[in-house]
Amino acid sequence: NAESAMYHAKQSGRNNFQFYRSELNTASLARILLESGLRNAVDRQEFLLFYQPQMELATGKLIGMEALIRWQHPEQGMVSPGEFIPLAEETGLVIPMGQWALKEACRQSKVWMDQTGVPLRISVNLSGIQFRLPDFTEMVMRTVGESGLPPHCLELELTESIAMGDVEETLEKLTILSRFGVLLAIDDFGTGFSSLSYLKKFPIDTLKIDQSFVRNCTRDPEDAAIIRAFINLAHSLNLEVIAEGVEHLEQLEFLAQESCDEIQGYFYGRPLSGDKFEMFMLDAFAKKAQPQTLL
Ligand code: C2E
Ligand code: MG
Ligand code: MG
Ligand code: MG
Protein backbone atom coordinates (compact mmCIF):
# COMPACT_ATOMS: atom_id res chain seq x y z
CA ASN A 1 0.00 0.00 0.00
CA ALA A 2 0.88 3.68 -0.19
CA GLU A 3 2.18 3.87 3.35
CA SER A 4 4.66 1.05 2.94
CA ALA A 5 5.76 2.41 -0.43
CA MET A 6 6.49 5.72 1.28
CA TYR A 7 8.40 3.88 3.99
CA HIS A 8 10.54 2.09 1.42
CA ALA A 9 11.18 5.28 -0.49
CA LYS A 10 12.35 6.97 2.71
CA GLN A 11 14.55 4.06 3.58
CA SER A 12 16.18 3.91 0.19
CA GLY A 13 16.39 7.69 0.13
CA ARG A 14 18.34 7.57 3.33
CA ASN A 15 20.57 4.84 1.95
CA ASN A 16 21.14 6.86 -1.18
CA PHE A 17 22.06 9.82 0.88
CA GLN A 18 24.58 7.81 2.86
CA PHE A 19 25.93 6.30 -0.34
CA TYR A 20 26.42 9.73 -1.91
CA ARG A 21 27.88 11.17 1.24
CA SER A 22 30.54 8.47 1.40
CA GLU A 23 31.19 8.97 -2.30
CA LEU A 24 31.54 12.70 -1.99
CA ASN A 25 35.18 12.48 -2.83
CA THR A 26 37.49 15.29 -3.69
CA ALA A 27 36.67 15.08 -7.41
CA SER A 28 32.94 15.68 -6.98
CA LEU A 29 33.58 18.31 -4.33
CA ALA A 30 35.84 20.12 -6.76
CA ARG A 31 33.07 19.94 -9.36
CA ILE A 32 30.48 21.37 -6.96
CA LEU A 33 32.80 24.22 -6.06
CA LEU A 34 33.54 24.86 -9.72
CA GLU A 35 29.84 24.90 -10.56
CA SER A 36 28.93 27.34 -7.80
CA GLY A 37 31.86 29.53 -8.83
CA LEU A 38 30.75 29.42 -12.44
CA ARG A 39 27.27 30.63 -11.48
CA ASN A 40 28.69 33.93 -10.29
CA ALA A 41 31.52 34.29 -12.74
CA VAL A 42 29.66 36.47 -15.27
CA ASP A 43 28.28 38.83 -12.59
CA ARG A 44 31.63 39.06 -10.85
CA GLN A 45 33.33 39.76 -14.16
CA GLU A 46 35.76 36.88 -13.76
CA PHE A 47 35.75 35.91 -17.44
CA LEU A 48 38.19 37.44 -19.84
CA LEU A 49 39.14 36.93 -23.45
CA PHE A 50 42.56 36.03 -24.77
CA TYR A 51 43.34 36.63 -28.42
CA GLN A 52 45.39 34.38 -30.66
CA PRO A 53 46.77 35.96 -33.84
CA GLN A 54 46.13 34.50 -37.29
CA MET A 55 48.45 35.08 -40.21
CA GLU A 56 47.88 35.08 -43.95
CA LEU A 57 50.54 32.79 -45.45
CA ALA A 58 50.93 34.47 -48.82
CA THR A 59 51.74 37.86 -47.30
CA GLY A 60 52.84 37.16 -43.73
CA LYS A 61 50.25 39.68 -42.56
CA LEU A 62 48.30 39.58 -39.34
CA ILE A 63 44.75 39.23 -40.60
CA GLY A 64 42.72 38.27 -37.58
CA MET A 65 42.51 36.71 -34.16
CA GLU A 66 40.51 34.08 -32.35
CA ALA A 67 38.90 35.08 -29.07
CA LEU A 68 39.48 32.35 -26.48
CA ILE A 69 37.72 32.58 -23.14
CA ARG A 70 39.54 32.34 -19.82
CA TRP A 71 38.18 32.23 -16.31
CA GLN A 72 40.15 34.11 -13.68
CA HIS A 73 39.02 32.11 -10.66
CA PRO A 74 39.49 33.97 -7.34
CA GLU A 75 41.24 31.00 -5.70
CA GLN A 76 42.26 28.66 -8.51
CA GLY A 77 43.76 31.27 -10.79
CA MET A 78 43.39 30.98 -14.54
CA VAL A 79 41.09 28.10 -15.50
CA SER A 80 41.18 26.94 -19.11
CA PRO A 81 38.00 26.43 -21.14
CA GLY A 82 38.58 22.67 -21.41
CA GLU A 83 37.90 22.52 -17.67
CA PHE A 84 34.78 24.65 -17.42
CA ILE A 85 33.00 24.65 -20.79
CA PRO A 86 31.60 21.11 -20.44
CA LEU A 87 30.22 22.11 -17.02
CA ALA A 88 28.94 25.42 -18.38
CA GLU A 89 27.11 23.47 -21.08
CA GLU A 90 25.56 21.00 -18.64
CA THR A 91 24.29 23.78 -16.41
CA GLY A 92 23.16 26.18 -19.14
CA LEU A 93 25.62 28.77 -17.83
CA VAL A 94 27.26 28.67 -21.24
CA ILE A 95 24.40 30.90 -22.47
CA PRO A 96 25.22 34.05 -20.45
CA MET A 97 28.92 33.22 -20.77
CA GLY A 98 28.76 32.93 -24.56
CA GLN A 99 26.70 36.08 -24.82
CA TRP A 100 29.28 37.94 -22.79
CA ALA A 101 32.11 36.56 -24.96
CA LEU A 102 30.46 37.69 -28.18
CA LYS A 103 29.74 41.15 -26.82
CA GLU A 104 33.24 41.58 -25.43
CA ALA A 105 34.90 40.33 -28.63
CA CYS A 106 32.89 42.84 -30.70
CA ARG A 107 33.60 45.67 -28.29
CA GLN A 108 37.33 45.02 -28.14
CA SER A 109 37.83 44.63 -31.85
CA LYS A 110 35.86 47.81 -32.55
CA VAL A 111 38.19 49.65 -30.16
CA TRP A 112 41.25 48.25 -31.96
CA MET A 113 39.78 48.99 -35.36
CA ASP A 114 39.16 52.62 -34.40
CA GLN A 115 42.63 52.87 -32.91
CA THR A 116 44.56 51.38 -35.85
CA GLY A 117 42.28 51.88 -38.82
CA VAL A 118 42.84 48.22 -39.69
CA PRO A 119 39.75 46.02 -39.80
CA LEU A 120 41.05 42.71 -38.45
CA ARG A 121 38.69 39.75 -38.34
CA ILE A 122 37.72 38.36 -34.95
CA SER A 123 36.61 34.75 -34.56
CA VAL A 124 34.31 33.73 -31.74
CA ASN A 125 33.56 30.14 -30.70
CA LEU A 126 29.98 29.00 -30.27
CA SER A 127 28.48 26.32 -28.10
CA GLY A 128 25.73 24.15 -29.58
CA ILE A 129 23.45 25.13 -26.71
CA GLN A 130 23.86 28.77 -27.59
CA PHE A 131 23.41 28.18 -31.32
CA ARG A 132 20.17 26.22 -30.79
CA LEU A 133 18.47 29.02 -28.85
CA PRO A 134 15.43 30.24 -30.81
CA ASP A 135 16.58 33.87 -30.69
CA PHE A 136 20.25 33.15 -31.43
CA THR A 137 20.41 35.01 -34.76
CA GLU A 138 18.61 38.05 -33.31
CA MET A 139 21.03 38.06 -30.38
CA VAL A 140 24.03 38.06 -32.72
CA MET A 141 22.65 40.79 -34.98
CA ARG A 142 21.71 42.97 -32.02
CA THR A 143 25.11 42.51 -30.35
CA VAL A 144 27.07 43.25 -33.52
CA GLY A 145 24.81 46.19 -34.34
CA GLU A 146 25.18 47.75 -30.89
CA SER A 147 28.97 47.34 -30.95
CA GLY A 148 29.39 49.22 -34.22
CA LEU A 149 31.69 46.50 -35.57
CA PRO A 150 31.17 45.89 -39.29
CA PRO A 151 29.52 42.43 -39.52
CA HIS A 152 32.15 41.15 -41.98
CA CYS A 153 34.81 41.62 -39.27
CA LEU A 154 33.15 38.95 -37.14
CA GLU A 155 33.51 35.23 -37.79
CA LEU A 156 31.50 32.67 -35.84
CA GLU A 157 33.09 29.24 -35.36
CA LEU A 158 30.92 26.19 -35.08
CA THR A 159 31.89 22.54 -35.06
CA GLU A 160 30.56 19.91 -37.44
CA SER A 161 28.51 18.37 -34.65
CA ILE A 162 26.82 21.69 -33.88
CA ALA A 163 26.07 22.21 -37.56
CA MET A 164 24.67 18.69 -38.00
CA GLY A 165 22.42 18.86 -34.91
CA ASP A 166 19.32 19.90 -36.81
CA VAL A 167 20.23 20.51 -40.42
CA GLU A 168 17.15 22.54 -41.39
CA GLU A 169 17.48 24.81 -38.38
CA THR A 170 21.20 25.21 -39.02
CA LEU A 171 20.62 26.14 -42.64
CA GLU A 172 18.02 28.73 -41.69
CA LYS A 173 20.19 30.32 -39.00
CA LEU A 174 23.40 30.31 -41.02
CA THR A 175 21.59 31.84 -43.98
CA ILE A 176 20.28 34.69 -41.83
CA LEU A 177 23.72 35.31 -40.33
CA SER A 178 25.47 35.09 -43.66
CA ARG A 179 23.05 37.58 -45.24
CA PHE A 180 23.65 39.87 -42.28
CA GLY A 181 27.32 39.73 -43.25
CA VAL A 182 29.12 37.77 -40.55
CA LEU A 183 31.56 35.06 -41.65
CA LEU A 184 31.05 31.43 -40.71
CA ALA A 185 33.75 28.87 -40.01
CA ILE A 186 33.79 25.15 -39.30
CA ASP A 187 36.11 24.58 -36.33
CA ASP A 188 38.12 21.39 -35.74
CA PHE A 189 37.38 20.34 -39.31
CA GLY A 190 38.00 16.66 -40.01
CA THR A 191 37.21 15.37 -36.53
CA GLY A 192 33.42 15.28 -36.80
CA PHE A 193 32.71 12.10 -38.82
CA SER A 194 29.96 13.92 -40.67
CA SER A 195 28.93 13.87 -44.29
CA LEU A 196 30.68 16.50 -46.36
CA SER A 197 27.55 17.43 -48.27
CA TYR A 198 26.76 20.09 -45.66
CA LEU A 199 29.68 22.11 -46.98
CA LYS A 200 27.78 22.93 -50.16
CA LYS A 201 24.47 23.24 -48.37
CA PHE A 202 25.49 25.73 -45.67
CA PRO A 203 26.88 29.22 -46.41
CA ILE A 204 30.27 28.49 -44.84
CA ASP A 205 33.26 30.76 -45.49
CA THR A 206 36.17 29.04 -43.77
CA LEU A 207 37.41 25.58 -42.82
CA LYS A 208 39.68 25.36 -39.80
CA ILE A 209 41.81 22.23 -40.10
CA ASP A 210 42.02 20.59 -36.70
CA GLN A 211 45.38 20.66 -34.97
CA SER A 212 45.47 16.86 -34.68
CA PHE A 213 46.27 16.69 -38.42
CA VAL A 214 48.82 19.48 -38.27
CA ARG A 215 50.72 18.01 -35.32
CA ASN A 216 52.55 15.33 -37.34
CA CYS A 217 52.10 16.62 -40.87
CA THR A 218 55.82 16.85 -41.53
CA ARG A 219 56.52 13.32 -40.26
CA ASP A 220 53.39 11.36 -41.13
CA PRO A 221 52.66 11.13 -44.88
CA GLU A 222 49.03 10.22 -44.15
CA ASP A 223 48.42 13.39 -42.14
CA ALA A 224 50.14 15.31 -44.93
CA ALA A 225 47.82 13.68 -47.49
CA ILE A 226 44.73 14.49 -45.40
CA ILE A 227 45.73 18.13 -45.07
CA ARG A 228 46.43 18.36 -48.80
CA ALA A 229 42.99 16.90 -49.50
CA PHE A 230 41.29 19.32 -47.06
CA ILE A 231 42.99 22.31 -48.67
CA ASN A 232 41.98 21.16 -52.15
CA LEU A 233 38.44 20.47 -50.99
CA ALA A 234 38.17 23.91 -49.41
CA HIS A 235 39.52 25.68 -52.47
CA SER A 236 37.32 23.69 -54.85
CA LEU A 237 34.32 24.85 -52.84
CA ASN A 238 35.63 28.41 -52.78
CA LEU A 239 36.29 28.36 -49.04
CA GLU A 240 39.19 29.81 -47.12
CA VAL A 241 41.27 27.35 -45.16
CA ILE A 242 43.18 27.94 -41.96
CA ALA A 243 45.38 25.43 -40.14
CA GLU A 244 45.27 25.35 -36.34
CA GLY A 245 48.04 24.31 -33.98
CA VAL A 246 51.02 25.33 -36.12
CA GLU A 247 53.97 25.14 -33.73
CA HIS A 248 57.02 24.69 -35.98
CA LEU A 249 58.54 26.37 -38.99
CA GLU A 250 58.52 23.05 -40.88
CA GLN A 251 54.75 22.83 -40.50
CA LEU A 252 54.35 26.41 -41.72
CA GLU A 253 56.55 25.63 -44.74
CA PHE A 254 54.53 22.54 -45.58
CA LEU A 255 51.26 24.47 -45.32
CA ALA A 256 52.60 27.33 -47.43
CA GLN A 257 53.74 24.88 -50.09
CA GLU A 258 50.27 23.32 -50.10
CA SER A 259 48.67 26.78 -50.55
CA CYS A 260 46.91 26.86 -47.20
CA ASP A 261 45.52 30.39 -46.82
CA GLU A 262 46.14 31.10 -43.15
CA ILE A 263 47.75 29.70 -40.04
CA GLN A 264 47.14 29.95 -36.32
CA GLY A 265 49.36 28.44 -33.66
CA TYR A 266 52.12 28.89 -31.15
CA PHE A 267 54.67 29.40 -33.93
CA TYR A 268 53.12 32.71 -34.93
CA GLY A 269 51.66 33.59 -31.54
CA ARG A 270 50.10 32.15 -28.41
CA PRO A 271 46.74 33.32 -27.11
CA LEU A 272 47.50 36.67 -25.44
CA SER A 273 45.71 38.93 -22.97
CA GLY A 274 44.14 42.01 -24.52
CA ASP A 275 47.08 44.24 -23.52
CA LYS A 276 49.66 41.84 -24.88
CA PHE A 277 47.71 41.23 -28.07
CA GLU A 278 47.57 44.97 -28.62
CA MET A 279 51.36 45.15 -28.44
CA PHE A 280 51.67 42.18 -30.78
CA MET A 281 49.29 43.84 -33.24
CA LEU A 282 51.00 47.24 -33.20
CA ASP A 283 54.35 45.52 -33.63
CA ALA A 284 53.03 43.47 -36.56
CA PHE A 285 51.67 46.59 -38.27
CA ALA A 286 54.92 48.48 -37.70
CA LYS A 287 57.00 45.71 -39.25
CA LYS A 288 54.68 45.57 -42.25
CA ALA A 289 54.41 42.28 -44.05
CA GLN A 290 57.66 40.39 -44.23
CA PRO A 291 56.74 36.94 -45.45
CA GLN A 292 60.33 36.18 -46.47
CA THR A 293 61.53 36.42 -42.91
CA LEU A 294 58.87 33.94 -41.85
CA LEU A 295 59.33 31.43 -44.63
P1 C2E B 1 39.43 25.78 -30.38
O1 C2E B 1 38.38 26.73 -30.78
O2 C2E B 1 39.76 24.71 -31.35
O3 C2E B 1 40.70 26.67 -30.05
C1 C2E B 1 42.02 26.30 -30.28
C2 C2E B 1 42.69 25.80 -29.02
O4 C2E B 1 44.01 25.37 -29.36
C3 C2E B 1 42.88 26.87 -27.95
O5 C2E B 1 42.80 26.22 -26.68
C4 C2E B 1 44.30 27.34 -28.21
O6 C2E B 1 44.91 27.92 -27.07
C5 C2E B 1 44.97 26.06 -28.59
N1 C2E B 1 46.13 26.27 -29.45
C6 C2E B 1 46.36 27.28 -30.30
N2 C2E B 1 47.52 27.16 -30.95
C7 C2E B 1 48.07 26.00 -30.51
C8 C2E B 1 49.27 25.31 -30.82
O7 C2E B 1 50.09 25.73 -31.63
N3 C2E B 1 49.49 24.13 -30.17
C9 C2E B 1 48.59 23.64 -29.26
N4 C2E B 1 48.89 22.48 -28.67
N5 C2E B 1 47.44 24.27 -28.95
C10 C2E B 1 47.18 25.44 -29.57
P2 C2E B 1 41.95 26.85 -25.48
O8 C2E B 1 42.11 28.34 -25.48
O9 C2E B 1 42.29 26.08 -24.26
O10 C2E B 1 40.47 26.55 -25.91
C11 C2E B 1 39.99 25.22 -25.99
C12 C2E B 1 38.63 25.16 -26.62
O11 C2E B 1 37.66 25.79 -25.79
C13 C2E B 1 38.51 25.87 -27.95
O12 C2E B 1 39.05 25.08 -28.98
C14 C2E B 1 37.03 26.07 -28.04
O13 C2E B 1 36.41 24.89 -28.50
C15 C2E B 1 36.63 26.27 -26.60
N6 C2E B 1 36.41 27.73 -26.36
C16 C2E B 1 37.31 28.71 -26.14
N7 C2E B 1 36.70 29.90 -25.96
C17 C2E B 1 35.37 29.67 -26.08
C18 C2E B 1 34.19 30.50 -26.01
O14 C2E B 1 34.24 31.74 -25.84
N8 C2E B 1 32.99 29.87 -26.16
C19 C2E B 1 32.89 28.53 -26.39
N9 C2E B 1 31.66 27.99 -26.53
N10 C2E B 1 33.96 27.74 -26.49
C20 C2E B 1 35.19 28.28 -26.32
MG1 MG C 1 37.88 27.76 -32.31
MG1 MG D 1 39.73 24.16 -33.15
MG1 MG E 1 34.99 32.57 -49.97
mmCIF file of N, CA and C in Angstrom, residues 218-287:
data_model
loop_
_atom_site.group_PDB
_atom_site.id
_atom_site.type_symbol
_atom_site.label_atom_id
_atom_site.label_comp_id
_atom_site.label_asym_id
_atom_site.label_seq_id
_atom_site.Cartn_x
_atom_site.Cartn_y
_atom_site.Cartn_z
ATOM 1 N N THR A 218 54.508 16.903 -40.868
ATOM 2 C CA THR A 218 55.824 16.852 -41.525
ATOM 3 C C THR A 218 56.505 15.491 -41.334
ATOM 4 N N ARG A 219 55.912 14.632 -40.505
ATOM 5 C CA ARG A 219 56.520 13.320 -40.261
ATOM 6 C C ARG A 219 55.648 12.178 -40.766
ATOM 7 N N ASP A 220 54.326 12.425 -40.775
ATOM 8 C CA ASP A 220 53.393 11.363 -41.133
ATOM 9 C C ASP A 220 52.774 11.661 -42.502
ATOM 10 N N PRO A 221 53.141 10.862 -43.517
ATOM 11 C CA PRO A 221 52.655 11.126 -44.884
ATOM 12 C C PRO A 221 51.129 11.057 -44.983
ATOM 13 N N GLU A 222 50.495 10.305 -44.101
ATOM 14 C CA GLU A 222 49.030 10.219 -44.150
ATOM 15 C C GLU A 222 48.387 11.517 -43.663
ATOM 16 N N ASP A 223 48.932 12.090 -42.584
ATOM 17 C CA ASP A 223 48.423 13.394 -42.135
ATOM 18 C C ASP A 223 48.664 14.451 -43.209
ATOM 19 N N ALA A 224 49.832 14.361 -43.848
ATOM 20 C CA ALA A 224 50.137 15.309 -44.933
ATOM 21 C C ALA A 224 49.117 15.162 -46.058
ATOM 22 N N ALA A 225 48.774 13.923 -46.398
ATOM 23 C CA ALA A 225 47.817 13.677 -47.487
ATOM 24 C C ALA A 225 46.424 14.196 -47.108
ATOM 25 N N ILE A 226 46.047 14.016 -45.854
ATOM 26 C CA ILE A 226 44.732 14.492 -45.396
ATOM 27 C C ILE A 226 44.667 16.013 -45.476
ATOM 28 N N ILE A 227 45.712 16.660 -45.017
ATOM 29 C CA ILE A 227 45.734 18.132 -45.070
ATOM 30 C C ILE A 227 45.657 18.629 -46.508
ATOM 31 N N ARG A 228 46.445 18.005 -47.371
ATOM 32 C CA ARG A 228 46.427 18.363 -48.798
ATOM 33 C C ARG A 228 45.012 18.227 -49.359
ATOM 34 N N ALA A 229 44.353 17.134 -49.011
ATOM 35 C CA ALA A 229 42.987 16.899 -49.496
ATOM 36 C C ALA A 229 42.020 17.945 -48.941
ATOM 37 N N PHE A 230 42.169 18.300 -47.665
ATOM 38 C CA PHE A 230 41.289 19.317 -47.061
ATOM 39 C C PHE A 230 41.468 20.664 -47.758
ATOM 40 N N ILE A 231 42.725 21.012 -48.028
ATOM 41 C CA ILE A 231 42.989 22.308 -48.670
ATOM 42 C C ILE A 231 42.371 22.326 -50.071
ATOM 43 N N ASN A 232 42.558 21.233 -50.802
ATOM 44 C CA ASN A 232 41.977 21.155 -52.151
ATOM 45 C C ASN A 232 40.462 21.193 -52.104
ATOM 46 N N LEU A 233 39.901 20.471 -51.149
ATOM 47 C CA LEU A 233 38.442 20.469 -50.986
ATOM 48 C C LEU A 233 37.942 21.889 -50.715
ATOM 49 N N ALA A 234 38.573 22.551 -49.767
ATOM 50 C CA ALA A 234 38.167 23.910 -49.412
ATOM 51 C C ALA A 234 38.240 24.825 -50.630
ATOM 52 N N HIS A 235 39.360 24.786 -51.326
ATOM 53 C CA HIS A 235 39.517 25.685 -52.471
ATOM 54 C C HIS A 235 38.558 25.352 -53.607
ATOM 55 N N SER A 236 38.291 24.069 -53.810
ATOM 56 C CA SER A 236 37.321 23.692 -54.855
ATOM 57 C C SER A 236 35.937 24.234 -54.537
ATOM 58 N N LEU A 237 35.634 24.345 -53.249
ATOM 59 C CA LEU A 237 34.319 24.848 -52.844
ATOM 60 C C LEU A 237 34.352 26.355 -52.601
ATOM 61 N N ASN A 238 35.482 26.962 -52.942
ATOM 62 C CA ASN A 238 35.626 28.405 -52.782
ATOM 63 C C ASN A 238 35.599 28.851 -51.311
ATOM 64 N N LEU A 239 36.200 28.033 -50.467
ATOM 65 C CA LEU A 239 36.286 28.359 -49.044
ATOM 66 C C LEU A 239 37.730 28.712 -48.697
ATOM 67 N N GLU A 240 37.864 29.534 -47.672
ATOM 68 C CA GLU A 240 39.187 29.809 -47.122
ATOM 69 C C GLU A 240 39.563 28.649 -46.224
ATOM 70 N N VAL A 241 40.863 28.422 -46.067
ATOM 71 C CA VAL A 241 41.270 27.349 -45.165
ATOM 72 C C VAL A 241 42.380 27.841 -44.245
ATOM 73 N N ILE A 242 42.194 27.540 -42.969
ATOM 74 C CA ILE A 242 43.180 27.940 -41.960
ATOM 75 C C ILE A 242 43.590 26.704 -41.166
ATOM 76 N N ALA A 243 44.887 26.571 -40.916
ATOM 77 C CA ALA A 243 45.377 25.432 -40.142
ATOM 78 C C ALA A 243 45.607 25.866 -38.705
ATOM 79 N N GLU A 244 45.115 25.068 -37.774
ATOM 80 C CA GLU A 244 45.274 25.355 -36.340
ATOM 81 C C GLU A 244 46.455 24.578 -35.782
ATOM 82 N N GLY A 245 47.018 25.064 -34.713
ATOM 83 C CA GLY A 245 48.041 24.305 -33.983
ATOM 84 C C GLY A 245 49.389 24.249 -34.679
ATOM 85 N N VAL A 246 49.719 25.289 -35.447
ATOM 86 C CA VAL A 246 51.025 25.331 -36.119
ATOM 87 C C VAL A 246 52.084 25.779 -35.101
ATOM 88 N N GLU A 247 52.982 24.861 -34.784
ATOM 89 C CA GLU A 247 53.972 25.137 -33.732
ATOM 90 C C GLU A 247 55.386 25.297 -34.276
ATOM 91 N N HIS A 248 55.637 24.722 -35.466
ATOM 92 C CA HIS A 248 57.017 24.693 -35.977
ATOM 93 C C HIS A 248 57.104 25.273 -37.376
ATOM 94 N N LEU A 249 58.276 25.799 -37.669
ATOM 95 C CA LEU A 249 58.542 26.369 -38.990
ATOM 96 C C LEU A 249 58.294 25.351 -40.104
ATOM 97 N N GLU A 250 58.668 24.089 -39.855
ATOM 98 C CA GLU A 250 58.518 23.054 -40.881
ATOM 99 C C GLU A 250 57.042 22.855 -41.240
ATOM 100 N N GLN A 251 56.193 22.961 -40.243
ATOM 101 C CA GLN A 251 54.746 22.831 -40.498
ATOM 102 C C GLN A 251 54.261 24.015 -41.328
ATOM 103 N N LEU A 252 54.720 25.203 -40.963
ATOM 104 C CA LEU A 252 54.350 26.406 -41.716
ATOM 105 C C LEU A 252 54.799 26.267 -43.172
ATOM 106 N N GLU A 253 56.020 25.778 -43.368
ATOM 107 C CA GLU A 253 56.546 25.626 -44.736
ATOM 108 C C GLU A 253 55.723 24.627 -45.538
ATOM 109 N N PHE A 254 55.372 23.530 -44.904
ATOM 110 C CA PHE A 254 54.534 22.538 -45.581
ATOM 111 C C PHE A 254 53.193 23.164 -45.979
ATOM 112 N N LEU A 255 52.577 23.873 -45.053
ATOM 113 C CA LEU A 255 51.260 24.470 -45.318
ATOM 114 C C LEU A 255 51.346 25.545 -46.400
ATOM 115 N N ALA A 256 52.421 26.296 -46.399
ATOM 116 C CA ALA A 256 52.604 27.334 -47.425
ATOM 117 C C ALA A 256 52.746 26.682 -48.802
ATOM 118 N N GLN A 257 53.518 25.613 -48.839
ATOM 119 C CA GLN A 257 53.736 24.880 -50.089
ATOM 120 C C GLN A 257 52.430 24.291 -50.616
ATOM 121 N N GLU A 258 51.552 23.902 -49.700
ATOM 122 C CA GLU A 258 50.265 23.321 -50.103
ATOM 123 C C GLU A 258 49.195 24.393 -50.332
ATOM 124 N N SER A 259 49.584 25.657 -50.299
ATOM 125 C CA SER A 259 48.669 26.781 -50.547
ATOM 126 C C SER A 259 47.561 26.931 -49.512
ATOM 127 N N CYS A 260 47.851 26.572 -48.277
ATOM 128 C CA CYS A 260 46.914 26.865 -47.198
ATOM 129 C C CYS A 260 46.841 28.387 -47.073
ATOM 130 N N ASP A 261 45.661 28.929 -46.820
ATOM 131 C CA ASP A 261 45.517 30.387 -46.816
ATOM 132 C C ASP A 261 46.087 31.043 -45.562
ATOM 133 N N GLU A 262 45.795 30.442 -44.416
ATOM 134 C CA GLU A 262 46.145 31.098 -43.154
ATOM 135 C C GLU A 262 46.614 30.077 -42.128
ATOM 136 N N ILE A 263 47.349 30.562 -41.157
ATOM 137 C CA ILE A 263 47.754 29.701 -40.042
ATOM 138 C C ILE A 263 47.482 30.377 -38.697
ATOM 139 N N GLN A 264 47.322 29.516 -37.704
ATOM 140 C CA GLN A 264 47.144 29.955 -36.325
ATOM 141 C C GLN A 264 47.891 28.933 -35.478
ATOM 142 N N GLY A 265 48.647 29.386 -34.511
ATOM 143 C CA GLY A 265 49.364 28.438 -33.663
ATOM 144 C C GLY A 265 50.493 29.107 -32.915
ATOM 145 N N TYR A 266 51.085 28.332 -32.013
ATOM 146 C CA TYR A 266 52.123 28.890 -31.146
ATOM 147 C C TYR A 266 53.292 29.449 -31.945
ATOM 148 N N PHE A 267 53.541 28.894 -33.147
ATOM 149 C CA PHE A 267 54.674 29.404 -33.934
ATOM 150 C C PHE A 267 54.517 30.901 -34.212
ATOM 151 N N TYR A 268 53.340 31.286 -34.620
ATOM 152 C CA TYR A 268 53.117 32.714 -34.928
ATOM 153 C C TYR A 268 52.780 33.489 -33.661
ATOM 154 N N GLY A 269 51.994 32.905 -32.786
ATOM 155 C CA GLY A 269 51.658 33.588 -31.545
ATOM 156 C C GLY A 269 50.730 32.773 -30.672
ATOM 157 N N ARG A 270 50.983 32.817 -29.377
ATOM 158 C CA ARG A 270 50.104 32.153 -28.411
ATOM 159 C C ARG A 270 48.888 33.037 -28.146
ATOM 160 N N PRO A 271 47.850 32.463 -27.555
ATOM 161 C CA PRO A 271 46.744 33.319 -27.114
ATOM 162 C C PRO A 271 47.280 34.327 -26.088
ATOM 163 N N LEU A 272 46.943 35.601 -26.265
ATOM 164 C CA LEU A 272 47.497 36.672 -25.438
ATOM 165 C C LEU A 272 46.374 37.459 -24.779
ATOM 166 N N SER A 273 46.668 38.014 -23.611
ATOM 167 C CA SER A 273 45.715 38.925 -22.975
ATOM 168 C C SER A 273 45.491 40.112 -23.907
ATOM 169 N N GLY A 274 44.442 40.861 -23.676
ATOM 170 C CA GLY A 274 44.136 42.012 -24.525
ATOM 171 C C GLY A 274 45.313 42.976 -24.646
ATOM 172 N N ASP A 275 45.954 43.298 -23.511
ATOM 173 C CA ASP A 275 47.084 44.237 -23.517
ATOM 174 C C ASP A 275 48.240 43.708 -24.358
ATOM 175 N N LYS A 276 48.528 42.418 -24.159
ATOM 176 C CA LYS A 276 49.665 41.838 -24.885
ATOM 177 C C LYS A 276 49.337 41.673 -26.363
ATOM 178 N N PHE A 277 48.079 41.346 -26.660
ATOM 179 C CA PHE A 277 47.715 41.231 -28.075
ATOM 180 C C PHE A 277 47.848 42.579 -28.758
ATOM 181 N N GLU A 278 47.476 43.621 -28.052
ATOM 182 C CA GLU A 278 47.567 44.970 -28.621
ATOM 183 C C GLU A 278 49.012 45.302 -29.004
ATOM 184 N N MET A 279 49.948 44.917 -28.137
ATOM 185 C CA MET A 279 51.364 45.146 -28.444
ATOM 186 C C MET A 279 51.798 44.311 -29.647
ATOM 187 N N PHE A 280 51.347 43.068 -29.666
ATOM 188 C CA PHE A 280 51.670 42.176 -30.785
ATOM 189 C C PHE A 280 51.177 42.792 -32.100
ATOM 190 N N MET A 281 49.939 43.291 -32.050
ATOM 191 C CA MET A 281 49.295 43.842 -33.239
ATOM 192 C C MET A 281 50.032 45.092 -33.728
ATOM 193 N N LEU A 282 50.336 45.998 -32.808
ATOM 194 C CA LEU A 282 51.003 47.239 -33.201
ATOM 195 C C LEU A 282 52.390 46.931 -33.765
ATOM 196 N N ASP A 283 53.038 45.955 -33.162
ATOM 197 C CA ASP A 283 54.345 45.516 -33.631
ATOM 198 C C ASP A 283 54.245 44.931 -35.045
ATOM 199 N N ALA A 284 53.228 44.093 -35.245
ATOM 200 C CA ALA A 284 53.035 43.465 -36.563
ATOM 201 C C ALA A 284 52.764 44.529 -37.629
ATOM 202 N N PHE A 285 51.973 45.534 -37.291
ATOM 203 C CA PHE A 285 51.669 46.588 -38.267
ATOM 204 C C PHE A 285 52.906 47.438 -38.551
ATOM 205 N N ALA A 286 53.728 47.660 -37.523
ATOM 206 C CA ALA A 286 54.924 48.484 -37.702
ATOM 207 C C ALA A 286 55.943 47.791 -38.603
ATOM 208 N N LYS A 287 56.043 46.474 -38.452
ATOM 209 C CA LYS A 287 57.005 45.707 -39.248
ATOM 210 C C LYS A 287 56.554 45.551 -40.688
#
